[in-house]
Amino acid sequence: MGTELALRLLAAGHELRVWNRTAAKAQRVLDAGATFANPADAVVDADLVMTCLFGPDTVREVILEADILPAGTTWADITTISPADAAAEARWAEERHVTYVHTPVVGTLGPARAGKLGVYVGGTDPRARKLVATAVGAYADPARLRLLETASEAATAKLLANLALAVTAQGVAEAIRLGASQGFAPDRVLDLLAGTSLGWMAGFKRDFALDRDTSDAQFSTNAIAKDTRLMLQSANAPLPATTAALESLVRAQRAGLGEHDFSVILREESDQARNS
């Protein structure tokens, strides 16, 4: 995702200094005109620092523990984190006179490439929110760009969006299982789900569920499993549907499919139905 966002920013005319712990993964961005720099050098005199990392532990390692952001920096963290993590990042930034905005995105690689992502921009400083909202306009769908009052609100909004993805995918997987128990082929189940509340997911991941190679990941199983754990950690009461989705995702991870598209949980049910 970070690569696609950086390419959109470059196409919008921004100058970028970039870093990735796996340098080869930055090559497309470098070929498009960005400059590679280590994190400490990349943030010097930057108008805006944007971080798009795997999760809160990586943000702590790369930014908080390294303590690399100079006073006066505006920092926009795109990483999917929990509301508690967002509040902690905001406190860390305030103590260092850094202005913090949490700005997670909603969508997969296709919408990112098309500049049609949902984006939340949450922070207490109106000037910083405006600056970040302008920058993310390079990849946001204007109708899905939402400004929120705090970083924690933005983090909560992102978890709500990904909860919808996880439990809907689990619902389609269970629909395939139910259909198979009555002799319905997976493609017939997906057809019958059209017009229902599961219809969008059934159509969105139909090709993956039936025969597309799930290693062509639009949103990896590892990534949504990580996000699902953040949901469960953030809730003060049980989330049974989310827990069921995580169980399916963990099963895929244990099968060595963590870097495959999360629709692998649908493919598992389809394969079992066709082989039964």
mmCIF file of C-alpha atoms in Angstrom:
data_model
loop_
_atom_site.group_PDB
_atom_site.id
_atom_site.type_symbol
_atom_site.label_atom_id
_atom_site.label_comp_id
_atom_site.label_asym_id
_atom_site.label_seq_id
_atom_site.Cartn_x
_atom_site.Cartn_y
_atom_site.Cartn_z
ATOM 1 C CA MET A 1 0.000 0.000 0.000
ATOM 2 C CA GLY A 2 2.777 2.451 0.876
ATOM 3 C CA THR A 3 4.211 2.116 -2.622
ATOM 4 C CA GLU A 4 0.893 2.964 -4.259
ATOM 5 C CA LEU A 5 0.342 5.971 -1.988
ATOM 6 C CA ALA A 6 3.846 7.265 -2.681
ATOM 7 C CA LEU A 7 3.333 6.930 -6.436
ATOM 8 C CA ARG A 8 0.103 8.933 -6.198
ATOM 9 C CA LEU A 9 1.865 11.631 -4.173
ATOM 10 C CA LEU A 10 4.646 11.855 -6.754
ATOM 11 C CA ALA A 11 2.129 12.060 -9.574
ATOM 12 C CA ALA A 12 0.476 14.972 -7.749
ATOM 13 C CA GLY A 13 3.760 16.885 -7.843
ATOM 14 C CA HIS A 14 5.097 16.294 -4.333
ATOM 15 C CA GLU A 15 8.804 15.738 -3.708
ATOM 16 C CA LEU A 16 9.429 12.604 -1.666
ATOM 17 C CA ARG A 17 12.233 11.178 0.404
ATOM 18 C CA VAL A 18 11.340 7.561 1.157
ATOM 19 C CA TRP A 19 12.521 4.638 3.225
ATOM 20 C CA ASN A 20 11.603 0.965 3.368
ATOM 21 C CA ARG A 21 13.278 -1.611 5.565
ATOM 22 C CA THR A 22 13.432 -3.795 2.423
ATOM 23 C CA ALA A 23 15.142 -1.389 0.047
ATOM 24 C CA ALA A 24 14.157 -3.311 -3.092
ATOM 25 C CA LYS A 25 10.483 -2.674 -2.334
ATOM 26 C CA ALA A 26 11.083 1.055 -2.786
ATOM 27 C CA GLN A 27 12.448 0.698 -6.311
ATOM 28 C CA ARG A 28 9.208 1.556 -8.143
ATOM 29 C CA VAL A 29 8.948 4.755 -6.134
ATOM 30 C CA LEU A 30 12.596 5.619 -6.775
ATOM 31 C CA ASP A 31 12.113 5.003 -10.492
ATOM 32 C CA ALA A 32 9.200 7.462 -10.355
ATOM 33 C CA GLY A 33 11.389 10.221 -8.923
ATOM 34 C CA ALA A 34 11.652 9.770 -5.154
ATOM 35 C CA THR A 35 14.946 9.847 -3.238
ATOM 36 C CA PHE A 36 15.915 7.044 -0.850
ATOM 37 C CA ALA A 37 17.067 8.052 2.636
ATOM 38 C CA ASN A 38 17.319 6.441 6.044
ATOM 39 C CA PRO A 39 14.512 7.432 8.441
ATOM 40 C CA ALA A 40 16.545 9.999 10.394
ATOM 41 C CA ASP A 41 17.641 11.771 7.202
ATOM 42 C CA ALA A 42 14.271 11.463 5.481
ATOM 43 C CA VAL A 43 12.476 13.570 8.103
ATOM 44 C CA VAL A 44 14.919 16.508 8.199
ATOM 45 C CA ASP A 45 13.219 19.772 7.147
ATOM 46 C CA ALA A 46 10.228 17.867 5.758
ATOM 47 C CA ASP A 47 6.997 19.786 5.303
ATOM 48 C CA LEU A 48 5.168 16.601 6.237
ATOM 49 C CA VAL A 49 6.327 13.204 7.498
ATOM 50 C CA MET A 50 4.073 10.282 6.544
ATOM 51 C CA THR A 51 4.514 6.757 7.887
ATOM 52 C CA CYS A 52 2.838 3.702 6.374
ATOM 53 C CA LEU A 53 4.085 0.670 8.298
ATOM 54 C CA PHE A 54 2.799 -2.829 9.100
ATOM 55 C CA GLY A 55 1.454 -2.161 12.570
ATOM 56 C CA PRO A 56 1.887 -0.351 15.896
ATOM 57 C CA ASP A 57 4.972 -2.335 16.900
ATOM 58 C CA THR A 58 6.764 -1.186 13.752
ATOM 59 C CA VAL A 59 5.764 2.439 14.369
ATOM 60 C CA ARG A 60 7.164 2.209 17.892
ATOM 61 C CA GLU A 61 10.434 0.781 16.587
ATOM 62 C CA VAL A 62 10.954 3.115 13.626
ATOM 63 C CA ILE A 63 9.586 6.390 15.031
ATOM 64 C CA LEU A 64 8.956 6.406 18.783
ATOM 65 C CA GLU A 65 11.921 4.429 20.085
ATOM 66 C CA ALA A 66 14.297 5.959 17.541
ATOM 67 C CA ASP A 67 12.951 9.422 18.518
ATOM 68 C CA ILE A 68 13.812 10.881 15.108
ATOM 69 C CA LEU A 69 11.145 13.558 14.603
ATOM 70 C CA PRO A 70 12.398 17.114 15.215
ATOM 71 C CA ALA A 71 10.266 19.576 17.158
ATOM 72 C CA GLY A 72 7.922 21.413 14.806
ATOM 73 C CA THR A 73 7.372 18.379 12.554
ATOM 74 C CA THR A 74 3.890 17.511 11.333
ATOM 75 C CA TRP A 75 3.591 13.734 11.418
ATOM 76 C CA ALA A 76 0.816 11.805 9.667
ATOM 77 C CA ASP A 77 0.685 8.110 10.527
ATOM 78 C CA ILE A 78 -1.206 6.010 7.978
ATOM 79 C CA THR A 79 -0.552 2.692 9.738
ATOM 80 C CA THR A 80 -3.572 0.754 10.985
ATOM 81 C CA ILE A 81 -3.356 0.924 14.778
ATOM 82 C CA SER A 82 -5.712 0.724 17.739
ATOM 83 C CA PRO A 83 -7.396 3.762 19.322
ATOM 84 C CA ALA A 84 -5.135 3.289 22.352
ATOM 85 C CA ASP A 85 -2.062 3.228 20.104
ATOM 86 C CA ALA A 86 -3.240 6.426 18.398
ATOM 87 C CA ALA A 87 -3.690 8.155 21.753
ATOM 88 C CA ALA A 88 -0.211 7.025 22.832
ATOM 89 C CA GLU A 89 1.339 8.310 19.596
ATOM 90 C CA ALA A 90 -0.457 11.630 20.082
ATOM 91 C CA ARG A 91 0.890 11.961 23.640
ATOM 92 C CA TRP A 92 4.401 11.051 22.491
ATOM 93 C CA ALA A 93 4.220 13.694 19.767
ATOM 94 C CA GLU A 94 2.856 16.403 22.063
ATOM 95 C CA GLU A 95 5.698 15.870 24.530
ATOM 96 C CA ARG A 96 8.172 16.513 21.687
ATOM 97 C CA HIS A 97 6.306 19.475 20.156
ATOM 98 C CA VAL A 98 5.433 17.363 17.115
ATOM 99 C CA THR A 99 1.983 17.822 15.571
ATOM 100 C CA TYR A 100 0.333 14.441 15.091
ATOM 101 C CA VAL A 101 -2.432 13.321 12.742
ATOM 102 C CA HIS A 102 -3.654 9.763 12.281
ATOM 103 C CA THR A 103 -4.797 9.184 8.702
ATOM 104 C CA PRO A 104 -5.565 5.523 7.908
ATOM 105 C CA VAL A 105 -6.917 4.464 4.535
ATOM 106 C CA VAL A 106 -9.798 2.175 3.605
ATOM 107 C CA GLY A 107 -9.510 0.134 0.436
ATOM 108 C CA THR A 108 -7.199 -2.215 -1.424
ATOM 109 C CA LEU A 109 -4.544 -1.762 -4.087
ATOM 110 C CA GLY A 110 -6.985 -1.158 -6.928
ATOM 111 C CA PRO A 111 -8.650 1.888 -5.320
ATOM 112 C CA ALA A 112 -5.225 3.121 -4.216
ATOM 113 C CA ARG A 113 -3.968 3.105 -7.804
ATOM 114 C CA ALA A 114 -7.132 4.853 -8.969
ATOM 115 C CA GLY A 115 -7.010 7.523 -6.241
ATOM 116 C CA LYS A 116 -10.313 6.295 -4.797
ATOM 117 C CA LEU A 117 -9.421 5.290 -1.248
ATOM 118 C CA GLY A 118 -11.435 6.137 1.797
ATOM 119 C CA VAL A 119 -9.279 8.223 4.129
ATOM 120 C CA TYR A 120 -9.770 9.351 7.721
ATOM 121 C CA VAL A 121 -7.837 12.384 8.964
ATOM 122 C CA GLY A 122 -7.923 12.645 12.757
ATOM 123 C CA GLY A 123 -6.076 15.096 14.982
ATOM 124 C CA THR A 124 -6.653 17.967 17.377
ATOM 125 C CA ASP A 125 -4.785 20.619 15.368
ATOM 126 C CA PRO A 126 -6.989 22.141 12.605
ATOM 127 C CA ARG A 127 -4.007 23.434 10.615
ATOM 128 C CA ALA A 128 -2.396 20.004 10.588
ATOM 129 C CA ARG A 129 -5.670 18.321 9.620
ATOM 130 C CA LYS A 130 -5.966 20.705 6.671
ATOM 131 C CA LEU A 131 -2.357 20.107 5.595
ATOM 132 C CA VAL A 132 -2.777 16.335 5.746
ATOM 133 C CA ALA A 133 -6.180 16.414 4.058
ATOM 134 C CA THR A 134 -4.622 18.321 1.169
ATOM 135 C CA ALA A 135 -1.780 15.808 0.828
ATOM 136 C CA VAL A 136 -3.958 12.702 0.995
ATOM 137 C CA GLY A 137 -6.137 14.197 -1.703
ATOM 138 C CA ALA A 138 -3.601 12.620 -4.062
ATOM 139 C CA TYR A 139 -5.114 9.205 -3.348
ATOM 140 C CA ALA A 140 -8.445 9.848 -1.592
ATOM 141 C CA ASP A 141 -11.927 9.666 -3.044
ATOM 142 C CA PRO A 142 -13.234 13.155 -2.133
ATOM 143 C CA ALA A 143 -16.586 11.659 -1.147
ATOM 144 C CA ARG A 144 -14.830 9.301 1.287
ATOM 145 C CA LEU A 145 -12.409 11.766 2.886
ATOM 146 C CA ARG A 146 -13.482 12.295 6.499
ATOM 147 C CA LEU A 147 -11.959 14.764 8.978
ATOM 148 C CA LEU A 148 -12.223 13.739 12.637
ATOM 149 C CA GLU A 149 -11.414 15.547 15.868
ATOM 150 C CA THR A 150 -8.903 13.099 17.324
ATOM 151 C CA ALA A 151 -6.416 10.474 16.235
ATOM 152 C CA SER A 152 -8.241 7.826 18.279
ATOM 153 C CA GLU A 153 -11.475 8.531 16.390
ATOM 154 C CA ALA A 154 -9.664 7.947 13.098
ATOM 155 C CA ALA A 155 -8.211 4.675 14.412
ATOM 156 C CA THR A 156 -11.654 3.529 15.563
ATOM 157 C CA ALA A 157 -13.192 4.394 12.198
ATOM 158 C CA LYS A 158 -10.550 2.335 10.390
ATOM 159 C CA LEU A 159 -11.113 -0.681 12.627
ATOM 160 C CA LEU A 160 -14.867 -0.442 12.014
ATOM 161 C CA ALA A 161 -14.250 -0.476 8.261
ATOM 162 C CA ASN A 162 -11.960 -3.495 8.452
ATOM 163 C CA LEU A 163 -14.332 -5.291 10.822
ATOM 164 C CA ALA A 164 -16.941 -5.022 8.065
ATOM 165 C CA LEU A 165 -14.501 -6.640 5.622
ATOM 166 C CA ALA A 166 -13.519 -9.450 7.971
ATOM 167 C CA VAL A 167 -16.983 -10.478 9.127
ATOM 168 C CA THR A 168 -18.480 -10.154 5.638
ATOM 169 C CA ALA A 169 -15.781 -12.416 4.221
ATOM 170 C CA GLN A 170 -16.481 -14.865 7.027
ATOM 171 C CA GLY A 171 -20.185 -14.693 6.175
ATOM 172 C CA VAL A 172 -19.543 -15.535 2.531
ATOM 173 C CA ALA A 173 -17.262 -18.410 3.558
ATOM 174 C CA GLU A 174 -19.991 -19.816 5.784
ATOM 175 C CA ALA A 175 -22.574 -19.342 3.038
ATOM 176 C CA ILE A 176 -20.408 -21.443 0.718
ATOM 177 C CA ARG A 177 -20.187 -24.070 3.465
ATOM 178 C CA LEU A 178 -23.961 -24.063 4.017
ATOM 179 C CA GLY A 179 -24.641 -24.248 0.298
ATOM 180 C CA ALA A 180 -22.243 -27.161 -0.089
ATOM 181 C CA SER A 181 -24.093 -29.070 2.615
ATOM 182 C CA GLN A 182 -27.188 -28.899 0.374
ATOM 183 C CA GLY A 183 -25.369 -29.753 -2.824
ATOM 184 C CA PHE A 184 -24.950 -26.209 -4.171
ATOM 185 C CA ALA A 185 -21.727 -25.514 -6.074
ATOM 186 C CA PRO A 186 -19.705 -22.509 -4.850
ATOM 187 C CA ASP A 187 -20.434 -20.452 -7.983
ATOM 188 C CA ARG A 188 -24.152 -21.005 -7.516
ATOM 189 C CA VAL A 189 -23.942 -19.861 -3.888
ATOM 190 C CA LEU A 190 -22.127 -16.697 -4.949
ATOM 191 C CA ASP A 191 -24.773 -16.037 -7.595
ATOM 192 C CA LEU A 192 -27.566 -16.478 -5.060
ATOM 193 C CA LEU A 193 -25.934 -14.038 -2.656
ATOM 194 C CA ALA A 194 -26.370 -11.215 -5.174
ATOM 195 C CA GLY A 195 -28.797 -8.677 -3.779
ATOM 196 C CA THR A 196 -28.215 -9.759 -0.189
ATOM 197 C CA SER A 197 -26.102 -8.027 2.430
ATOM 198 C CA LEU A 198 -23.270 -10.410 1.482
ATOM 199 C CA GLY A 199 -23.610 -9.685 -2.213
ATOM 200 C CA TRP A 200 -20.882 -7.053 -2.393
ATOM 201 C CA MET A 201 -18.223 -9.328 -0.899
ATOM 202 C CA ALA A 202 -19.424 -12.279 -2.970
ATOM 203 C CA GLY A 203 -18.915 -10.233 -6.132
ATOM 204 C CA PHE A 204 -15.761 -8.462 -4.993
ATOM 205 C CA LYS A 205 -13.882 -11.689 -4.213
ATOM 206 C CA ARG A 206 -15.685 -14.032 -6.603
ATOM 207 C CA ASP A 207 -12.687 -14.685 -8.855
ATOM 208 C CA PHE A 208 -10.411 -15.392 -5.883
ATOM 209 C CA ALA A 209 -13.020 -17.662 -4.296
ATOM 210 C CA LEU A 210 -13.357 -19.752 -7.452
ATOM 211 C CA ASP A 211 -10.066 -19.948 -9.327
ATOM 212 C CA ARG A 212 -7.827 -16.862 -9.172
ATOM 213 C CA ASP A 213 -4.394 -17.306 -7.606
ATOM 214 C CA THR A 214 -4.743 -15.895 -4.086
ATOM 215 C CA SER A 215 -1.012 -15.201 -3.931
ATOM 216 C CA ASP A 216 -1.863 -12.087 -5.973
ATOM 217 C CA ALA A 217 -2.770 -10.338 -2.732
ATOM 218 C CA GLN A 218 -4.808 -7.147 -2.733
ATOM 219 C CA PHE A 219 -5.053 -7.259 1.073
ATOM 220 C CA SER A 220 -3.054 -9.995 2.742
ATOM 221 C CA THR A 221 -4.326 -12.490 5.294
ATOM 222 C CA ASN A 222 -1.507 -11.437 7.635
ATOM 223 C CA ALA A 223 -2.552 -7.793 7.444
ATOM 224 C CA ILE A 224 -6.248 -8.278 8.137
ATOM 225 C CA ALA A 225 -5.510 -10.854 10.851
ATOM 226 C CA LYS A 226 -3.335 -8.226 12.552
ATOM 227 C CA ASP A 227 -6.141 -5.684 12.253
ATOM 228 C CA THR A 228 -8.689 -8.167 13.578
ATOM 229 C CA ARG A 229 -6.583 -8.702 16.683
ATOM 230 C CA LEU A 230 -6.533 -4.920 17.191
ATOM 231 C CA MET A 231 -10.347 -4.931 17.050
ATOM 232 C CA LEU A 232 -10.598 -7.637 19.685
ATOM 233 C CA GLN A 233 -8.059 -5.863 21.907
ATOM 234 C CA SER A 234 -9.933 -2.567 21.584
ATOM 235 C CA ALA A 235 -13.412 -3.872 22.413
ATOM 236 C CA ASN A 236 -14.618 -4.016 26.024
ATOM 237 C CA ALA A 237 -17.042 -6.859 25.232
ATOM 238 C CA PRO A 238 -16.864 -10.021 23.077
ATOM 239 C CA LEU A 239 -17.017 -9.753 19.286
ATOM 240 C CA PRO A 240 -18.124 -13.276 18.273
ATOM 241 C CA ALA A 241 -18.313 -12.679 14.510
ATOM 242 C CA THR A 242 -14.899 -11.013 14.507
ATOM 243 C CA THR A 243 -13.488 -13.897 16.542
ATOM 244 C CA ALA A 244 -14.844 -16.403 14.024
ATOM 245 C CA ALA A 245 -13.244 -14.426 11.186
ATOM 246 C CA LEU A 246 -9.907 -14.411 12.994
ATOM 247 C CA GLU A 247 -10.086 -18.170 13.483
ATOM 248 C CA SER A 248 -10.472 -18.624 9.720
ATOM 249 C CA LEU A 249 -7.598 -16.227 9.029
ATOM 250 C CA VAL A 250 -5.339 -17.982 11.550
ATOM 251 C CA ARG A 251 -6.122 -21.311 9.903
ATOM 252 C CA ALA A 252 -4.934 -19.852 6.607
ATOM 253 C CA GLN A 253 -1.796 -18.485 8.246
ATOM 254 C CA ARG A 254 -1.005 -21.888 9.718
ATOM 255 C CA ALA A 255 -1.362 -23.356 6.236
ATOM 256 C CA GLY A 256 1.381 -21.007 5.045
ATOM 257 C CA LEU A 257 -0.997 -18.620 3.262
ATOM 258 C CA GLY A 258 -0.440 -15.508 5.342
ATOM 259 C CA GLU A 259 0.824 -13.463 2.411
ATOM 260 C CA HIS A 260 -2.075 -14.575 0.197
ATOM 261 C CA ASP A 261 -5.169 -12.427 -0.303
ATOM 262 C CA PHE A 262 -7.562 -12.700 2.646
ATOM 263 C CA SER A 263 -10.159 -14.202 0.282
ATOM 264 C CA VAL A 264 -8.194 -17.420 0.764
ATOM 265 C CA ILE A 265 -10.749 -18.177 3.496
ATOM 266 C CA LEU A 266 -13.434 -18.252 0.769
ATOM 267 C CA ARG A 267 -11.219 -20.324 -1.499
ATOM 268 C CA GLU A 268 -10.747 -22.875 1.290
ATOM 269 C CA GLU A 269 -14.505 -23.408 1.512
ATOM 270 C CA SER A 270 -14.859 -23.539 -2.284
ATOM 271 C CA ASP A 271 -12.121 -26.137 -2.604
ATOM 272 C CA GLN A 272 -13.667 -28.269 0.115
ATOM 273 C CA ALA A 273 -17.095 -28.030 -1.521
ATOM 274 C CA ARG A 274 -15.758 -29.073 -4.918
ATOM 275 C CA ASN A 275 -13.751 -31.951 -3.459
ATOM 276 C CA SER A 276 -16.511 -33.338 -1.264
#
